[in-house]
């Protein structure tokens, strides 16, 4: 369908150099004045999808630990980059402090651009571009962040963003009161989207009621309604949509878990569906490696392992720490099969020496490595600012005497066993048990020392 195509701007090299210079200045201005929303993790240095997901799991996990329901809404925008209004963007840049000559430059940059379609050498008529932020440009991503930056100000929901991917959540003890509250808040967001000329894909916007397995839901809980009608305007029924809820009772497996930034989240946060999906990918990769093992040397096979197996196991391993022991064993089993194949060993060969020979960390150590690297950024203060008050040290307590463990992190009190596997509890616990490693202040030195220690643990 034509609706699925996205125009990509073809820019001259000179234009890209100029855009890069302006982009650096704009980013420095936004960073210095702390203008961008702290929970926006897209297109920014030092921020990643994993940071976004850690906050999401922390929020849901805290609700679990407090025996609350948590409603999470996953917004999907239609062609977000392609429908941004130039007029609105320039107004927002002005409010961000981009004024005078700089604002005139952006106005000139956005105006008088044209586009056409080329099909086998046949060109359509040229049309002026009155909206959209150029995809394929250097400035495009940062300008879009400026455009969508004030979305969080219109709602009381806890809102996380990765560019246009938006996750909003709220928790409460009473599910009916919670749904009513979320309905009010997402309707505020709906009005913001309309005012900023952004279209929400309502058929792809879903929600999940997160809860522990023992926490029951009534059959007659109210629906989540996305209502774009503005107060004081004539009511339009076409602006009202009942959002679809993903849950374990759905007939289709695709509707039992929602894929947020590459991780499938289900209502009980077991990540069972994510593991099933991951195992399918890894199994196909194992087949490819097995077919190539007689045609590649050990170095080539090792590279193939890192491309097809390790890349999946090392994506957001902090989130994968939430897996149950049975799910972890499934992933460990596939990794061991892969290591045996690239080492050309027997199917039942002991894998510990093979991991050491190939300098590959087992899945359990991949998770530990990632957790400690992340907590190093927390301990030494170079993590994203959004994590500043997430974990506090014992020395922040108002006590009359000094503690021997004053530099250790305070652990939240776990009510359920599942909470112990979640980042809010497992990350500070891992760091408190890291021993002398915590004294390496330099990240590169710490990373090297940590890796050496993890391989030493394999020898024990």
GROMACS .gro file of N, CA and C in nm, residues 221-384:
model
  492
  221UNK      N    1  -1.497  -0.516   3.425
  221UNK     CA    2  -1.417  -0.394   3.440
  221UNK      C    3  -1.444  -0.301   3.321
  222UNK      N    4  -1.444  -0.171   3.344
  222UNK     CA    5  -1.472  -0.076   3.235
  222UNK      C    6  -1.363  -0.078   3.129
  223UNK      N    7  -1.399  -0.034   3.007
  223UNK     CA    8  -1.304  -0.028   2.897
  223UNK      C    9  -1.223   0.101   2.904
  224UNK      N   10  -1.111   0.097   2.836
  224UNK     CA   11  -1.031   0.219   2.819
  224UNK      C   12  -1.076   0.284   2.689
  225UNK      N   13  -1.117   0.410   2.699
  225UNK     CA   14  -1.176   0.481   2.586
  225UNK      C   15  -1.083   0.595   2.543
  226UNK      N   16  -1.051   0.596   2.414
  226UNK     CA   17  -0.971   0.706   2.358
  226UNK      C   18  -1.068   0.804   2.293
  227UNK      N   19  -1.085   0.920   2.356
  227UNK     CA   20  -1.185   1.019   2.313
  227UNK      C   21  -1.115   1.149   2.275
  228UNK      N   22  -1.126   1.184   2.146
  228UNK     CA   23  -1.060   1.304   2.095
  228UNK      C   24  -1.151   1.427   2.097
  229UNK      N   25  -1.273   1.413   2.146
  229UNK     CA   26  -1.365   1.526   2.150
  229UNK      C   27  -1.319   1.629   2.253
  230UNK      N   28  -1.317   1.753   2.213
  230UNK     CA   29  -1.277   1.861   2.302
  230UNK      C   30  -1.399   1.915   2.377
  231UNK      N   31  -1.378   1.955   2.501
  231UNK     CA   32  -1.486   2.011   2.582
  231UNK      C   33  -1.534   2.141   2.519
  232UNK      N   34  -1.668   2.153   2.504
  232UNK     CA   35  -1.727   2.273   2.444
  232UNK      C   36  -1.749   2.262   2.296
  233UNK      N   37  -1.693   2.156   2.231
  233UNK     CA   38  -1.713   2.134   2.087
  233UNK      C   39  -1.825   2.032   2.066
  234UNK      N   40  -1.890   2.034   1.948
  234UNK     CA   41  -1.995   1.935   1.919
  234UNK      C   42  -1.938   1.792   1.927
  235UNK      N   43  -2.016   1.704   1.988
  235UNK     CA   44  -1.970   1.566   2.007
  235UNK      C   45  -1.967   1.492   1.873
  236UNK      N   46  -1.855   1.425   1.848
  236UNK     CA   47  -1.839   1.345   1.725
  236UNK      C   48  -1.810   1.202   1.765
  237UNK      N   49  -1.902   1.109   1.738
  237UNK     CA   50  -1.880   0.969   1.778
  237UNK      C   51  -1.761   0.904   1.708
  238UNK      N   52  -1.721   0.960   1.592
  238UNK     CA   53  -1.607   0.904   1.520
  238UNK      C   54  -1.476   0.928   1.593
  239UNK      N   55  -1.477   1.021   1.687
  239UNK     CA   56  -1.356   1.052   1.763
  239UNK      C   57  -1.343   0.964   1.887
  240UNK      N   58  -1.436   0.872   1.907
  240UNK     CA   59  -1.435   0.786   2.027
  240UNK      C   60  -1.400   0.643   1.985
  241UNK      N   61  -1.298   0.586   2.048
  241UNK     CA   62  -1.253   0.450   2.015
  241UNK      C   63  -1.228   0.372   2.143
  242UNK      N   64  -1.278   0.250   2.149
  242UNK     CA   65  -1.248   0.160   2.260
  242UNK      C   66  -1.117   0.089   2.232
  243UNK      N   67  -1.018   0.108   2.317
  243UNK     CA   68  -0.888   0.048   2.295
  243UNK      C   69  -0.889  -0.100   2.328
  244UNK      N   70  -0.806  -0.176   2.261
  244UNK     CA   71  -0.799  -0.320   2.282
  244UNK      C   72  -0.701  -0.353   2.394
  245UNK      N   73  -0.742  -0.444   2.481
  245UNK     CA   74  -0.656  -0.485   2.592
  245UNK      C   75  -0.586  -0.614   2.557
  246UNK      N   76  -0.455  -0.617   2.576
  246UNK     CA   77  -0.378  -0.740   2.559
  246UNK      C   78  -0.374  -0.814   2.692
  247UNK      N   79  -0.403  -0.943   2.689
  247UNK     CA   80  -0.400  -1.023   2.812
  247UNK      C   81  -0.388  -1.170   2.777
  248UNK      N   82  -0.363  -1.253   2.877
  248UNK     CA   83  -0.337  -1.394   2.856
  248UNK      C   84  -0.459  -1.471   2.807
  249UNK      N   85  -0.579  -1.413   2.824
  249UNK     CA   86  -0.700  -1.481   2.779
  249UNK      C   87  -0.731  -1.463   2.632
  250UNK      N   88  -0.652  -1.383   2.561
  250UNK     CA   89  -0.675  -1.362   2.419
  250UNK      C   90  -0.652  -1.491   2.341
  251UNK      N   91  -0.732  -1.511   2.236
  251UNK     CA   92  -0.719  -1.632   2.154
  251UNK      C   93  -0.588  -1.629   2.076
  252UNK      N   94  -0.558  -1.516   2.017
  252UNK     CA   95  -0.436  -1.502   1.937
  252UNK      C   96  -0.315  -1.480   2.027
  253UNK      N   97  -0.207  -1.555   2.000
  253UNK     CA   98  -0.085  -1.538   2.077
  253UNK      C   99  -0.025  -1.399   2.061
  254UNK      N  100  -0.049  -1.338   1.945
  254UNK     CA  101   0.005  -1.205   1.917
  254UNK      C  102  -0.060  -1.097   2.002
  255UNK      N  103  -0.171  -1.130   2.067
  255UNK     CA  104  -0.242  -1.032   2.150
  255UNK      C  105  -0.229  -1.062   2.299
  256UNK      N  106  -0.137  -1.150   2.331
  256UNK     CA  107  -0.115  -1.183   2.473
  256UNK      C  108  -0.002  -1.099   2.534
  257UNK      N  109   0.082  -1.043   2.448
  257UNK     CA  110   0.193  -0.960   2.496
  257UNK      C  111   0.219  -0.850   2.395
  258UNK      N  112   0.261  -0.734   2.446
  258UNK     CA  113   0.288  -0.618   2.359
  258UNK      C  114   0.438  -0.598   2.347
  259UNK      N  115   0.482  -0.573   2.223
  259UNK     CA  116   0.625  -0.554   2.198
  259UNK      C  117   0.662  -0.408   2.218
  260UNK      N  118   0.731  -0.380   2.327
  260UNK     CA  119   0.777  -0.245   2.357
  260UNK      C  120   0.929  -0.241   2.341
  261UNK      N  121   0.974  -0.169   2.238
  261UNK     CA  122   1.116  -0.152   2.211
  261UNK      C  123   1.191  -0.286   2.207
  262UNK      N  124   1.128  -0.385   2.144
  262UNK     CA  125   1.193  -0.514   2.123
  262UNK      C  126   1.172  -0.617   2.231
  263UNK      N  127   1.101  -0.581   2.340
  263UNK     CA  128   1.074  -0.674   2.450
  263UNK      C  129   0.924  -0.694   2.462
  264UNK      N  130   0.879  -0.820   2.462
  264UNK     CA  131   0.737  -0.851   2.474
  264UNK      C  132   0.696  -0.851   2.621
  265UNK      N  133   0.607  -0.759   2.656
  265UNK     CA  134   0.558  -0.749   2.794
  265UNK      C  135   0.419  -0.812   2.804
  266UNK      N  136   0.401  -0.901   2.900
  266UNK     CA  137   0.270  -0.961   2.924
  266UNK      C  138   0.214  -0.909   3.055
  267UNK      N  139   0.087  -0.940   3.083
  267UNK     CA  140   0.020  -0.878   3.197
  267UNK      C  141   0.077  -0.919   3.332
  268UNK      N  142   0.144  -1.036   3.339
  268UNK     CA  143   0.204  -1.079   3.465
  268UNK      C  144   0.355  -1.054   3.469
  269UNK      N  145   0.408  -0.995   3.363
  269UNK     CA  146   0.550  -0.960   3.351
  269UNK      C  147   0.639  -1.084   3.366
  270UNK      N  148   0.594  -1.196   3.312
  270UNK     CA  149   0.675  -1.318   3.316
  270UNK      C  150   0.776  -1.321   3.200
  271UNK      N  151   0.746  -1.247   3.093
  271UNK     CA  152   0.826  -1.245   2.970
  271UNK      C  153   0.828  -1.382   2.903
  272UNK      N  154   0.728  -1.466   2.931
  272UNK     CA  155   0.720  -1.599   2.870
  272UNK      C  156   0.710  -1.589   2.717
  273UNK      N  157   0.626  -1.498   2.670
  273UNK     CA  158   0.608  -1.485   2.526
  273UNK      C  159   0.736  -1.433   2.461
  274UNK      N  160   0.807  -1.345   2.531
  274UNK     CA  161   0.932  -1.294   2.476
  274UNK      C  162   1.034  -1.406   2.461
  275UNK      N  163   1.042  -1.495   2.561
  275UNK     CA  164   1.136  -1.607   2.555
  275UNK      C  165   1.099  -1.701   2.440
  276UNK      N  166   0.970  -1.727   2.423
  276UNK     CA  167   0.925  -1.813   2.312
  276UNK      C  168   0.967  -1.753   2.178
  277UNK      N  169   0.946  -1.624   2.162
  277UNK     CA  170   0.983  -1.555   2.039
  277UNK      C  171   1.135  -1.557   2.019
  278UNK      N  172   1.210  -1.537   2.128
  278UNK     CA  173   1.355  -1.534   2.121
  278UNK      C  174   1.412  -1.671   2.086
  279UNK      N  175   1.355  -1.775   2.142
  279UNK     CA  176   1.403  -1.911   2.115
  279UNK      C  177   1.382  -1.947   1.968
  280UNK      N  178   1.272  -1.903   1.910
  280UNK     CA  179   1.250  -1.928   1.767
  280UNK      C  180   1.359  -1.864   1.682
  281UNK      N  181   1.394  -1.740   1.717
  281UNK     CA  182   1.501  -1.670   1.644
  281UNK      C  183   1.634  -1.742   1.661
  282UNK      N  184   1.666  -1.778   1.785
  282UNK     CA  185   1.794  -1.842   1.813
  282UNK      C  186   1.804  -1.980   1.749
  283UNK      N  187   1.693  -2.050   1.742
  283UNK     CA  188   1.693  -2.183   1.679
  283UNK      C  189   1.723  -2.173   1.530
  284UNK      N  190   1.665  -2.071   1.465
  284UNK     CA  191   1.695  -2.050   1.322
  284UNK      C  192   1.842  -2.014   1.304
  285UNK      N  193   1.894  -1.935   1.396
  285UNK     CA  194   2.036  -1.896   1.388
  285UNK      C  195   2.126  -2.017   1.410
  286UNK      N  196   2.087  -2.106   1.502
  286UNK     CA  197   2.164  -2.227   1.526
  286UNK      C  198   2.174  -2.311   1.400
  287UNK      N  199   2.066  -2.319   1.327
  287UNK     CA  200   2.065  -2.397   1.202
  287UNK      C  201   2.165  -2.338   1.103
  288UNK      N  202   2.167  -2.205   1.091
  288UNK     CA  203   2.260  -2.139   0.999
  288UNK      C  204   2.405  -2.165   1.039
  289UNK      N  205   2.434  -2.156   1.168
  289UNK     CA  206   2.571  -2.179   1.215
  289UNK      C  207   2.611  -2.324   1.192
  290UNK      N  208   2.518  -2.415   1.214
  290UNK     CA  209   2.546  -2.558   1.197
  290UNK      C  210   2.576  -2.590   1.051
  291UNK      N  211   2.505  -2.522   0.959
  291UNK     CA  212   2.529  -2.544   0.816
  291UNK      C  213   2.665  -2.488   0.772
  292UNK      N  214   2.711  -2.386   0.843
  292UNK     CA  215   2.835  -2.319   0.802
  292UNK      C  216   2.959  -2.371   0.874
  293UNK      N  217   2.942  -2.459   0.971
  293UNK     CA  218   3.055  -2.495   1.058
  293UNK      C  219   3.168  -2.566   0.983
  294UNK      N  220   3.137  -2.634   0.872
  294UNK     CA  221   3.242  -2.705   0.797
  294UNK      C  222   3.308  -2.618   0.692
  295UNK      N  223   3.257  -2.496   0.673
  295UNK     CA  224   3.310  -2.407   0.570
  295UNK      C  225   3.381  -2.285   0.626
  296UNK      N  226   3.377  -2.268   0.758
  296UNK     CA  227   3.440  -2.152   0.820
  296UNK      C  228   3.544  -2.195   0.921
  297UNK      N  229   3.646  -2.110   0.937
  297UNK     CA  230   3.748  -2.138   1.039
  297UNK      C  231   3.695  -2.096   1.175
  298UNK      N  232   3.763  -2.129   1.286
  298UNK     CA  233   3.713  -2.096   1.420
  298UNK      C  234   3.684  -1.947   1.439
  299UNK      N  235   3.768  -1.861   1.381
  299UNK     CA  236   3.745  -1.717   1.395
  299UNK      C  237   3.615  -1.676   1.326
  300UNK      N  238   3.590  -1.732   1.208
  300UNK     CA  239   3.467  -1.700   1.135
  300UNK      C  240   3.344  -1.750   1.208
  301UNK      N  241   3.353  -1.870   1.266
  301UNK     CA  242   3.239  -1.926   1.340
  301UNK      C  243   3.210  -1.843   1.465
  302UNK      N  244   3.317  -1.796   1.529
  302UNK     CA  245   3.298  -1.713   1.648
  302UNK      C  246   3.230  -1.582   1.611
  303UNK      N  247   3.268  -1.524   1.499
  303UNK     CA  248   3.205  -1.400   1.452
  303UNK      C  249   3.058  -1.425   1.420
  304UNK      N  250   3.030  -1.542   1.361
  304UNK     CA  251   2.892  -1.577   1.329
  304UNK      C  252   2.810  -1.593   1.456
  305UNK      N  253   2.871  -1.651   1.559
  305UNK     CA  254   2.801  -1.665   1.688
  305UNK      C  255   2.763  -1.528   1.744
  306UNK      N  256   2.858  -1.435   1.744
  306UNK     CA  257   2.830  -1.303   1.800
  306UNK      C  258   2.724  -1.229   1.718
  307UNK      N  259   2.720  -1.253   1.588
  307UNK     CA  260   2.622  -1.185   1.503
  307UNK      C  261   2.482  -1.243   1.520
  308UNK      N  262   2.471  -1.374   1.532
  308UNK     CA  263   2.340  -1.439   1.528
  308UNK      C  264   2.287  -1.483   1.665
  309UNK      N  265   2.373  -1.508   1.760
  309UNK     CA  266   2.329  -1.557   1.892
  309UNK      C  267   2.351  -1.452   2.001
  310UNK      N  268   2.475  -1.410   2.015
  310UNK     CA  269   2.511  -1.319   2.125
  310UNK      C  270   2.437  -1.186   2.115
  311UNK      N  271   2.414  -1.139   1.993
  311UNK     CA  272   2.345  -1.010   1.976
  311UNK      C  273   2.206  -1.011   2.037
  312UNK      N  274   2.138  -1.126   2.032
  312UNK     CA  275   2.004  -1.137   2.091
  312UNK      C  276   2.011  -1.152   2.243
  313UNK      N  277   2.108  -1.230   2.291
  313UNK     CA  278   2.120  -1.252   2.435
  313UNK      C  279   2.168  -1.127   2.508
  314UNK      N  280   2.239  -1.040   2.438
  314UNK     CA  281   2.294  -0.921   2.502
  314UNK      C  282   2.208  -0.797   2.478
  315UNK      N  283   2.087  -0.815   2.420
  315UNK     CA  284   1.997  -0.701   2.407
  315UNK      C  285   1.912  -0.689   2.534
  316UNK      N  286   1.929  -0.580   2.606
  316UNK     CA  287   1.856  -0.552   2.730
  316UNK      C  288   1.865  -0.669   2.830
  317UNK      N  289   1.985  -0.716   2.862
  317UNK     CA  290   1.996  -0.829   2.957
  317UNK      C  291   1.947  -0.794   3.096
  318UNK      N  292   1.948  -0.666   3.132
  318UNK     CA  293   1.895  -0.627   3.264
  318UNK      C  294   1.747  -0.662   3.273
  319UNK      N  295   1.676  -0.645   3.162
  319UNK     CA  296   1.534  -0.681   3.158
  319UNK      C  297   1.518  -0.832   3.162
  320UNK      N  298   1.610  -0.904   3.094
  320UNK     CA  299   1.602  -1.050   3.091
  320UNK      C  300   1.630  -1.111   3.228
  321UNK      N  301   1.684  -1.033   3.320
  321UNK     CA  302   1.704  -1.081   3.457
  321UNK      C  303   1.570  -1.112   3.525
  322UNK      N  304   1.461  -1.057   3.471
  322UNK     CA  305   1.327  -1.082   3.528
  322UNK      C  306   1.276  -1.222   3.497
  323UNK      N  307   1.346  -1.295   3.409
  323UNK     CA  308   1.298  -1.427   3.368
  323UNK      C  309   1.300  -1.525   3.485
  324UNK      N  310   1.209  -1.621   3.478
  324UNK     CA  311   1.210  -1.730   3.576
  324UNK      C  312   1.330  -1.821   3.549
  325UNK      N  313   1.364  -1.904   3.645
  325UNK     CA  314   1.480  -1.993   3.630
  325UNK      C  315   1.459  -2.090   3.513
  326UNK      N  316   1.335  -2.135   3.491
  326UNK     CA  317   1.309  -2.228   3.380
  326UNK      C  318   1.331  -2.160   3.245
  327UNK      N  319   1.291  -2.034   3.233
  327UNK     CA  320   1.313  -1.962   3.108
  327UNK      C  321   1.461  -1.933   3.086
  328UNK      N  322   1.533  -1.903   3.192
  328UNK     CA  323   1.677  -1.881   3.182
  328UNK      C  324   1.747  -2.007   3.132
  329UNK      N  325   1.705  -2.122   3.183
  329UNK     CA  326   1.767  -2.248   3.142
  329UNK      C  327   1.745  -2.277   2.994
  330UNK      N  328   1.629  -2.234   2.942
  330UNK     CA  329   1.603  -2.254   2.799
  330UNK      C  330   1.702  -2.175   2.714
  331UNK      N  331   1.729  -2.052   2.753
  331UNK     CA  332   1.823  -1.969   2.679
  331UNK      C  333   1.966  -2.020   2.697
  332UNK      N  334   2.000  -2.063   2.819
  332UNK     CA  335   2.133  -2.116   2.845
  332UNK      C  336   2.158  -2.243   2.762
  333UNK      N  337   2.056  -2.323   2.747
  333UNK     CA  338   2.069  -2.448   2.671
  333UNK      C  339   2.102  -2.418   2.525
  334UNK      N  340   2.033  -2.322   2.466
  334UNK     CA  341   2.059  -2.286   2.326
  334UNK      C  342   2.198  -2.226   2.312
  335UNK      N  343   2.238  -2.141   2.408
  335UNK     CA  344   2.372  -2.082   2.399
  335UNK      C  345   2.479  -2.189   2.407
  336UNK      N  346   2.461  -2.287   2.493
  336UNK     CA  347   2.559  -2.395   2.505
  336UNK      C  348   2.567  -2.476   2.376
  337UNK      N  349   2.453  -2.500   2.312
  337UNK     CA  350   2.453  -2.571   2.183
  337UNK      C  351   2.533  -2.492   2.080
  338UNK      N  352   2.515  -2.361   2.081
  338UNK     CA  353   2.586  -2.276   1.985
  338UNK      C  354   2.737  -2.281   2.009
  339UNK      N  355   2.778  -2.277   2.136
  339UNK     CA  356   2.921  -2.280   2.169
  339UNK      C  357   2.981  -2.415   2.130
  340UNK      N  358   2.906  -2.523   2.148
  340UNK     CA  359   2.956  -2.655   2.108
  340UNK      C  360   2.975  -2.661   1.956
  341UNK      N  361   2.880  -2.601   1.882
  341UNK     CA  362   2.887  -2.605   1.735
  341UNK      C  363   3.008  -2.527   1.685
  342UNK      N  364   3.029  -2.404   1.735
  342UNK     CA  365   3.141  -2.324   1.684
  342UNK      C  366   3.274  -2.381   1.729
  343UNK      N  367   3.274  -2.462   1.836
  343UNK     CA  368   3.397  -2.527   1.882
  343UNK      C  369   3.414  -2.664   1.818
  344UNK      N  370   3.313  -2.707   1.741
  344UNK     CA  371   3.313  -2.838   1.674
  344UNK      C  372   3.334  -2.950   1.776
  345UNK      N  373   3.260  -2.938   1.887
  345UNK     CA  374   3.269  -3.036   1.995
  345UNK      C  375   3.149  -3.129   1.991
  346UNK      N  376   3.155  -3.233   2.073
  346UNK     CA  377   3.045  -3.329   2.081
  346UNK      C  378   2.921  -3.261   2.140
  347UNK      N  379   2.804  -3.319   2.109
  347UNK     CA  380   2.678  -3.259   2.152
  347UNK      C  381   2.664  -3.255   2.304
  348UNK      N  382   2.738  -3.343   2.373
  348UNK     CA  383   2.729  -3.347   2.520
  348UNK      C  384   2.858  -3.302   2.588
  349UNK      N  385   2.943  -3.230   2.516
  349UNK     CA  386   3.070  -3.184   2.572
  349UNK      C  387   3.047  -3.081   2.682
  350UNK      N  388   3.134  -3.083   2.782
  350UNK     CA  389   3.125  -2.986   2.892
  350UNK      C  390   3.155  -2.847   2.836
  351UNK      N  391   3.071  -2.751   2.864
  351UNK     CA  392   3.082  -2.620   2.797
  351UNK      C  393   3.170  -2.519   2.869
  352UNK      N  394   3.200  -2.541   2.996
  352UNK     CA  395   3.279  -2.441   3.069
  352UNK      C  396   3.414  -2.413   3.001
  353UNK      N  397   3.492  -2.516   2.966
  353UNK     CA  398   3.619  -2.486   2.897
  353UNK      C  399   3.598  -2.425   2.758
  354UNK      N  400   3.484  -2.454   2.695
  354UNK     CA  401   3.456  -2.398   2.562
  354UNK      C  402   3.427  -2.249   2.571
  355UNK      N  403   3.356  -2.207   2.675
  355UNK     CA  404   3.331  -2.065   2.696
  355UNK      C  405   3.463  -1.991   2.718
  356UNK      N  406   3.552  -2.052   2.798
  356UNK     CA  407   3.682  -1.990   2.826
  356UNK      C  408   3.769  -1.985   2.701
  357UNK      N  409   3.767  -2.093   2.623
  357UNK     CA  410   3.848  -2.100   2.502
  357UNK      C  411   3.808  -1.992   2.401
  358UNK      N  412   3.677  -1.970   2.388
  358UNK     CA  413   3.627  -1.873   2.289
  358UNK      C  414   3.607  -1.733   2.346
  359UNK      N  415   3.642  -1.716   2.475
  359UNK     CA  416   3.624  -1.586   2.540
  359UNK      C  417   3.479  -1.536   2.526
  360UNK      N  418   3.386  -1.626   2.557
  360UNK     CA  419   3.243  -1.594   2.551
  360UNK      C  420   3.185  -1.607   2.691
  361UNK      N  421   3.109  -1.508   2.732
  361UNK     CA  422   3.043  -1.513   2.863
  361UNK      C  423   2.914  -1.594   2.854
  362UNK      N  424   2.890  -1.685   2.949
  362UNK     CA  425   2.760  -1.754   2.953
  362UNK      C  426   2.648  -1.653   2.979
  363UNK      N  427   2.526  -1.693   2.950
  363UNK     CA  428   2.411  -1.602   2.961
  363UNK      C  429   2.401  -1.540   3.100
  364UNK      N  430   2.422  -1.620   3.203
  364UNK     CA  431   2.413  -1.570   3.341
  364UNK      C  432   2.515  -1.458   3.364
  365UNK      N  433   2.636  -1.475   3.307
  365UNK     CA  434   2.741  -1.374   3.324
  365UNK      C  435   2.715  -1.251   3.235
  366UNK      N  436   2.650  -1.270   3.122
  366UNK     CA  437   2.613  -1.156   3.037
  366UNK      C  438   2.520  -1.064   3.114
  367UNK      N  439   2.424  -1.123   3.184
  367UNK     CA  440   2.329  -1.045   3.264
  367UNK      C  441   2.402  -0.974   3.377
  368UNK      N  442   2.489  -1.046   3.448
  368UNK     CA  443   2.563  -0.986   3.560
  368UNK      C  444   2.653  -0.873   3.512
  369UNK      N  445   2.719  -0.894   3.399
  369UNK     CA  446   2.807  -0.792   3.341
  369UNK      C  447   2.730  -0.664   3.311
  370UNK      N  448   2.613  -0.680   3.251
  370UNK     CA  449   2.531  -0.565   3.214
  370UNK      C  450   2.480  -0.491   3.338
  371UNK      N  451   2.439  -0.566   3.439
  371UNK     CA  452   2.387  -0.506   3.562
  371UNK      C  453   2.494  -0.422   3.632
  372UNK      N  454   2.614  -0.476   3.641
  372UNK     CA  455   2.720  -0.404   3.711
  372UNK      C  456   2.770  -0.285   3.631
  373UNK      N  457   2.775  -0.296   3.498
  373UNK     CA  458   2.814  -0.181   3.416
  373UNK      C  459   2.714  -0.067   3.433
  374UNK      N  460   2.586  -0.103   3.438
  374UNK     CA  461   2.483   0.000   3.455
  374UNK      C  462   2.495   0.065   3.594
  375UNK      N  463   2.512  -0.018   3.697
  375UNK     CA  464   2.520   0.037   3.832
  375UNK      C  465   2.648   0.118   3.853
  376UNK      N  466   2.752   0.089   3.776
  376UNK     CA  467   2.873   0.172   3.780
  376UNK      C  468   2.839   0.315   3.740
  377UNK      N  469   2.752   0.329   3.639
  377UNK     CA  470   2.710   0.463   3.595
  377UNK      C  471   2.625   0.532   3.701
  378UNK      N  472   2.549   0.454   3.777
  378UNK     CA  473   2.468   0.512   3.885
  378UNK      C  474   2.558   0.555   4.001
  379UNK      N  475   2.650   0.469   4.039
  379UNK     CA  476   2.737   0.493   4.156
  379UNK      C  477   2.829   0.612   4.133
  380UNK      N  478   2.878   0.625   4.009
  380UNK     CA  479   2.975   0.731   3.980
  380UNK      C  480   2.912   0.849   3.907
  381UNK      N  481   2.780   0.852   3.898
  381UNK     CA  482   2.709   0.972   3.858
  381UNK      C  483   2.711   1.012   3.713
  382UNK      N  484   2.726   0.916   3.620
  382UNK     CA  485   2.719   0.953   3.479
  382UNK      C  486   2.601   0.886   3.406
  383UNK      N  487   2.509   0.831   3.481
  383UNK     CA  488   2.387   0.775   3.423
  383UNK      C  489   2.293   0.888   3.384
  384UNK      N  490   2.192   0.862   3.299
  384UNK     CA  491   2.094   0.965   3.266
  384UNK      C  492   2.032   1.026   3.392
   0.00000   0.00000   0.00000
